[in-house]
Short mmCIF file of C-alpha atoms in Angstrom, two decimals:
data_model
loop_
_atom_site.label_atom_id
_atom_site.label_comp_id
_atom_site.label_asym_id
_atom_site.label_seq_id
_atom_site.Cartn_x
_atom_site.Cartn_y
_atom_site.Cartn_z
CA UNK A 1 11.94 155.66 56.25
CA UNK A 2 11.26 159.07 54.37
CA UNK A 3 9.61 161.51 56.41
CA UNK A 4 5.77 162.35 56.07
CA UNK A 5 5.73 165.68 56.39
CA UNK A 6 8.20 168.68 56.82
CA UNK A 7 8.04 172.39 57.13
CA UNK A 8 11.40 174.56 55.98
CA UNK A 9 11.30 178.15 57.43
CA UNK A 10 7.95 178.33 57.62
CA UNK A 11 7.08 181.67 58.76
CA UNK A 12 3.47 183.14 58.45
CA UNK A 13 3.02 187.02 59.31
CA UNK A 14 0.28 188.85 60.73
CA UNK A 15 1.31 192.65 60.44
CA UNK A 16 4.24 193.25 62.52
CA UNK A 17 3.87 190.03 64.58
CA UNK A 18 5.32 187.04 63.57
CA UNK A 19 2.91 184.20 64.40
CA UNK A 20 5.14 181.39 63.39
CA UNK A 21 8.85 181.75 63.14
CA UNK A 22 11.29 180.19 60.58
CA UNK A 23 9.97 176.63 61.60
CA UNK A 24 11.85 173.77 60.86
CA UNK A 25 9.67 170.47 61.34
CA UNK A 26 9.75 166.84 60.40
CA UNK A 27 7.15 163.96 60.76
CA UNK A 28 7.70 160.48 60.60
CA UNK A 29 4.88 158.17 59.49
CA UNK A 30 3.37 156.28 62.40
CA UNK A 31 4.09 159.29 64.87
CA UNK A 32 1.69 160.13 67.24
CA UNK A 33 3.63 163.57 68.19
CA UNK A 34 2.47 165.95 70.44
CA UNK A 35 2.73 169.68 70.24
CA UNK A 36 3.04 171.66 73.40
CA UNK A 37 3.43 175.42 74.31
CA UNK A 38 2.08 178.53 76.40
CA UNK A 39 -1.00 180.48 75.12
CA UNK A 40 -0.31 182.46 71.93
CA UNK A 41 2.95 180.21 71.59
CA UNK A 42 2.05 179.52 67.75
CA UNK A 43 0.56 176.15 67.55
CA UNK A 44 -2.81 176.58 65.98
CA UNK A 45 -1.47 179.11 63.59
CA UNK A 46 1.13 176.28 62.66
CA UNK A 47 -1.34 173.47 62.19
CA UNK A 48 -3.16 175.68 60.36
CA UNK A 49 -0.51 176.34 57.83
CA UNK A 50 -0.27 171.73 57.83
CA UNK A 51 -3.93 172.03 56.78
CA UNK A 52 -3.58 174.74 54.34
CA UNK A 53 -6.24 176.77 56.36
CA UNK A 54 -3.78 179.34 55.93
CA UNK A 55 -0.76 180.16 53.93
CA UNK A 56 2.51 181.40 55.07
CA UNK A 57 4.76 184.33 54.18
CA UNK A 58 7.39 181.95 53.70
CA UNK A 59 8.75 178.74 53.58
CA UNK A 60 7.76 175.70 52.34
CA UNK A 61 4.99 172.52 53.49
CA UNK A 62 6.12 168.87 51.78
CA UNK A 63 3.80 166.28 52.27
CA UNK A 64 4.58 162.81 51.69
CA UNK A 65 7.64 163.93 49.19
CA UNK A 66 5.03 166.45 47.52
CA UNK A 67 5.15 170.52 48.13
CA UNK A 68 1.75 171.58 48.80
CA UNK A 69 2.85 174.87 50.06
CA UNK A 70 -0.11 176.37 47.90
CA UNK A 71 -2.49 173.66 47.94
CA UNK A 72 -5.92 175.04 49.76
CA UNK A 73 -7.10 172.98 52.08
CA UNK A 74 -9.49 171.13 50.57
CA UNK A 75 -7.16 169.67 48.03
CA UNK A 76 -4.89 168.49 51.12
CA UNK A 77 -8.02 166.51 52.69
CA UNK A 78 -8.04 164.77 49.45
CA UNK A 79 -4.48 163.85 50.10
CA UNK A 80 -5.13 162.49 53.02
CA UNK A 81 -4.67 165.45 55.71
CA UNK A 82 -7.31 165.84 58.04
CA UNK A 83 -7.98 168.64 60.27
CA UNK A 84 -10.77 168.51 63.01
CA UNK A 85 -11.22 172.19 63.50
CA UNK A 86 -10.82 172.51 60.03
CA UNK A 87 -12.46 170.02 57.83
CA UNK A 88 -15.39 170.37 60.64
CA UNK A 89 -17.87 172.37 61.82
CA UNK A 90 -20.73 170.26 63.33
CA UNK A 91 -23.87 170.86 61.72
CA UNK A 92 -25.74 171.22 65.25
CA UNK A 93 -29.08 170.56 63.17
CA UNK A 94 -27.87 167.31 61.55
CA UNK A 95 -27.89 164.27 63.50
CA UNK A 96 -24.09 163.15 64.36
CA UNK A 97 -25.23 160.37 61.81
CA UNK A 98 -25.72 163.03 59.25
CA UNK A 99 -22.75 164.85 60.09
CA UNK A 100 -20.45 162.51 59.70
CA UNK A 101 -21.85 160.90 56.70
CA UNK A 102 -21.23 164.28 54.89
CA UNK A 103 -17.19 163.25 55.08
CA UNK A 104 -17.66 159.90 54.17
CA UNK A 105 -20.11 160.69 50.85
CA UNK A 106 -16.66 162.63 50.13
CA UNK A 107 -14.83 159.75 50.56
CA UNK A 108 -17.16 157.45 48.77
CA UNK A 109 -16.75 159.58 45.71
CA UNK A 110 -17.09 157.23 43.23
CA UNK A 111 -19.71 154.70 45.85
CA UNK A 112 -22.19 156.14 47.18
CA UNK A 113 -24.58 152.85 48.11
CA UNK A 114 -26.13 153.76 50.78
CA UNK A 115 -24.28 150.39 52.50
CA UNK A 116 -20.95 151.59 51.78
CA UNK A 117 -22.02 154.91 53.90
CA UNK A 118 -23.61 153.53 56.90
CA UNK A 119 -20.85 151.12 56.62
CA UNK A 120 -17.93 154.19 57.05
CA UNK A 121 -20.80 156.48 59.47
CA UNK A 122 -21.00 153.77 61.74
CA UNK A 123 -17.86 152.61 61.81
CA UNK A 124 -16.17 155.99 62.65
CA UNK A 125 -19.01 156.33 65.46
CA UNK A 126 -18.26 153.47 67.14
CA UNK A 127 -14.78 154.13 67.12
CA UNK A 128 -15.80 157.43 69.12
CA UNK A 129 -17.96 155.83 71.96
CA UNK A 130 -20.89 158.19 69.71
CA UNK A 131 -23.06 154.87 68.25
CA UNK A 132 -25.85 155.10 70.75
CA UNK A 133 -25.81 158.82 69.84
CA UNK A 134 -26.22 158.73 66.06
CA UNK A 135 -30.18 160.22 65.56
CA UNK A 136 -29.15 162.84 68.04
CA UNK A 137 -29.08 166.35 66.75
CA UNK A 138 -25.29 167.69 66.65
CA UNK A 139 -26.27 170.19 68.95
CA UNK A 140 -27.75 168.72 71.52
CA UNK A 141 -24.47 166.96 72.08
CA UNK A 142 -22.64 167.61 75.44
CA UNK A 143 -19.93 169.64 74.45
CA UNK A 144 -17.23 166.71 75.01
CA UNK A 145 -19.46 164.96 72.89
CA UNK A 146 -19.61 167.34 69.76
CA UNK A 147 -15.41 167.14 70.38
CA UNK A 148 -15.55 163.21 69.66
CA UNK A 149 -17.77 164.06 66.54
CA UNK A 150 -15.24 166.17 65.30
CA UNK A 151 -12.69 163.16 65.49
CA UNK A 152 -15.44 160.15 63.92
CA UNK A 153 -15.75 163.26 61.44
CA UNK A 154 -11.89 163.25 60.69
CA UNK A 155 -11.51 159.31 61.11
CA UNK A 156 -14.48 159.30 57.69
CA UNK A 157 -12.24 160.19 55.13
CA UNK A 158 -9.47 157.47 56.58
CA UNK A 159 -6.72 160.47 56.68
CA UNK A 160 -3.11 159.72 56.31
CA UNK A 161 -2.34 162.44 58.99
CA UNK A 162 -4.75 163.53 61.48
CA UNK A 163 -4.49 166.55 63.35
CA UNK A 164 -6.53 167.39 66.60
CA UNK A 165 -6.27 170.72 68.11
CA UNK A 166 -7.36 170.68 71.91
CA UNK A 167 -9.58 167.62 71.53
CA UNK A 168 -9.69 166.77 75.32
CA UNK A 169 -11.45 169.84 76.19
CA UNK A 170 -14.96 168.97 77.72
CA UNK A 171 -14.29 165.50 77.99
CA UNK A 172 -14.54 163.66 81.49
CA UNK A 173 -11.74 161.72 83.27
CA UNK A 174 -13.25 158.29 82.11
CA UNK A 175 -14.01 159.77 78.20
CA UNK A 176 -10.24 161.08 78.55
CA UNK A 177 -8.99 157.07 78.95
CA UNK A 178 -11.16 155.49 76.11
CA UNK A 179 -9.78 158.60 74.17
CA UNK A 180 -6.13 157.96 74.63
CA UNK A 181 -7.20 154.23 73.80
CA UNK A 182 -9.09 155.48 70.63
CA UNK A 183 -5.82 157.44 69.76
CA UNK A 184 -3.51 154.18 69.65
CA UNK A 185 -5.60 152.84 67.99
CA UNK A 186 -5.48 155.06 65.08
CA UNK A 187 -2.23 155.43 65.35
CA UNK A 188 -2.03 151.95 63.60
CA UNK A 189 -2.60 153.40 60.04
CA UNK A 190 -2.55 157.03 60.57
CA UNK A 191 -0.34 159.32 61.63
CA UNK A 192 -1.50 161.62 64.08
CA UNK A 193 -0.30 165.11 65.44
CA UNK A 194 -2.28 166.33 68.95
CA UNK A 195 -2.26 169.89 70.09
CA UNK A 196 -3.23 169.64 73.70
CA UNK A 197 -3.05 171.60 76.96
CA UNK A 198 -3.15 168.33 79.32
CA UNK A 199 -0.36 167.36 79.89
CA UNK A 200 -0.69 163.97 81.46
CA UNK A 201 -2.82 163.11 77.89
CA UNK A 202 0.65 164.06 76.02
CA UNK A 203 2.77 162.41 77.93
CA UNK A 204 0.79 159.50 78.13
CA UNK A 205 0.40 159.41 74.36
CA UNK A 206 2.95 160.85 72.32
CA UNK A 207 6.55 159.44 71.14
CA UNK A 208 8.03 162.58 70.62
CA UNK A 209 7.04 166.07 71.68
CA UNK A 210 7.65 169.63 70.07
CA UNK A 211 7.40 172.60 72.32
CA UNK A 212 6.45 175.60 70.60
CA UNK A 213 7.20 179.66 72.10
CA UNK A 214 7.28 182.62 70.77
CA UNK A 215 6.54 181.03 67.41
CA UNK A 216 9.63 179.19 66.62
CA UNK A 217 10.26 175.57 68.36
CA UNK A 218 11.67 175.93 71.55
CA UNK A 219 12.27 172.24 72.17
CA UNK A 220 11.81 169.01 70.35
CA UNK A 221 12.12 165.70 72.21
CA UNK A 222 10.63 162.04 74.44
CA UNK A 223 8.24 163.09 77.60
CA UNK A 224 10.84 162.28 79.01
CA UNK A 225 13.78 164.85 77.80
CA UNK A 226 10.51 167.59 77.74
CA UNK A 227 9.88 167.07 81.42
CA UNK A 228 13.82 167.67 81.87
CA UNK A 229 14.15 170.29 79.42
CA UNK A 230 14.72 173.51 81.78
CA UNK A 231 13.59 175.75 78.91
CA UNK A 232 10.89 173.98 78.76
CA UNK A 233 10.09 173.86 82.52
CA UNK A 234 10.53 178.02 82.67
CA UNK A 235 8.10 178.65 79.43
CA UNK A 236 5.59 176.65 80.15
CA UNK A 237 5.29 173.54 82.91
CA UNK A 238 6.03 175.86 85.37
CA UNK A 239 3.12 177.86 84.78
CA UNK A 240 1.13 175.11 83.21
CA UNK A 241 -2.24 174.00 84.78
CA UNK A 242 -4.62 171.35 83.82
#
């Protein structure tokens, strides 16, 4: 099986500070892969170079045998890379109905009956516990909510890769369990990379982890091997809360 996507000393620069480090990284298709590390540790600014939200100073991003190291991001969506913080910014005055029919009209490129999109709105709300919610106004969303619009927002345009920074945060302990559900379950056709500070959430979900520090990968491995990793334990479980 050929990888989905790899990095090859990916570095980006801000200044004098090196924000990511000469990253080596490969994802299989199918993963659900989590990505771990302290504050200021590099992950955002990583994911951001997957996305194209950014470009680095060097190195290289293939996607799916391609090199869209200088693709902006909007030609990656279209390739099937999907970025919640990225490709979304609720509209808190749309409904979440609105909202997320604004990815799926993107989507629908060439069909835009207005069956098709209710078909794809509705679908990707369900799929988020968010159907009862659809006439609400984005912003009157608890803010746990607005999170789970971000993701039926990413699941519209039926991405090859999806890639959720944080998207626990706000969420209660029973939202957190239909979550993780709602994450195997996409996991079935997409592949999906999770940036996320609870840890019982990655471990529960992901195959493989990758612990970034410092901005290079300190540690790649099961929950298992990252639990054990000592490295691991010293620059961040240690000190890790919540």
């Amino acid at each position: 099986m050929k990888p989905l996507l790899t990095t090859s000393g990916l570095s980006r620069r801000f200044g004098g500070l090196r924000a990511v480090d000469d990253v080596d990284f490969t994802l299989m298709p199918g993963e659900i892969r989590g990505i771990i590390g302290p504050n200021g540790a590099g992950k955002t600014t990583f994911v951001s170079l997957l996305c194209g939200r950014i470009l680095p100073s060097t190195g290289t991003v293939m996607f799916d045998g391609a090199d869209i190291t200088g693709l902006p991001a909007f030609r990656r969506v279209r390739r099937g890379i999907a970025y919640t913080f990225q490709i979304t910014s609720v509209f808190a005055k749309l409904s979440a109905y609105d909202n997320v029919a604004l990815p799926v009209q993107r989507r629908l490129s060439d069909s835009r009956s207005t069956a098709s999109i209710r078909s794809g709105v509705m679908g990707a709300l369900e799929r988020t516990g968010l159907a009862d919610r659809a006439s609400m106004p984005a912003g009157e969303l608890a803010y746990g909510h607005q999170r789970l619009l971000e993701v039926a927002m990413g699941l519209a345009l039926k991405p090859r890769l999806l890639i959720l920074d944080e998207p626990t945060q706000g969420l209660s302990d029973g939202e957190i369990e239909n979550f993780i559900d709602l994450v195997r379950d996409i996991a079935r056709d997409a592949t999906v990379l999770i940036i996320e500070h609870n840890m019982p959430v990655v471990m529960q979900l992901a195959g493989r982890i990758t612990v970034f520090d410092a901005g290079r990968i300190l540690a790649e491995g099961t929950p298992h091997e990252i639990r054990a990793d000592l490295r691991v334990q010293d620059a961040y479980l240690g000190t890790q809360h919540g």
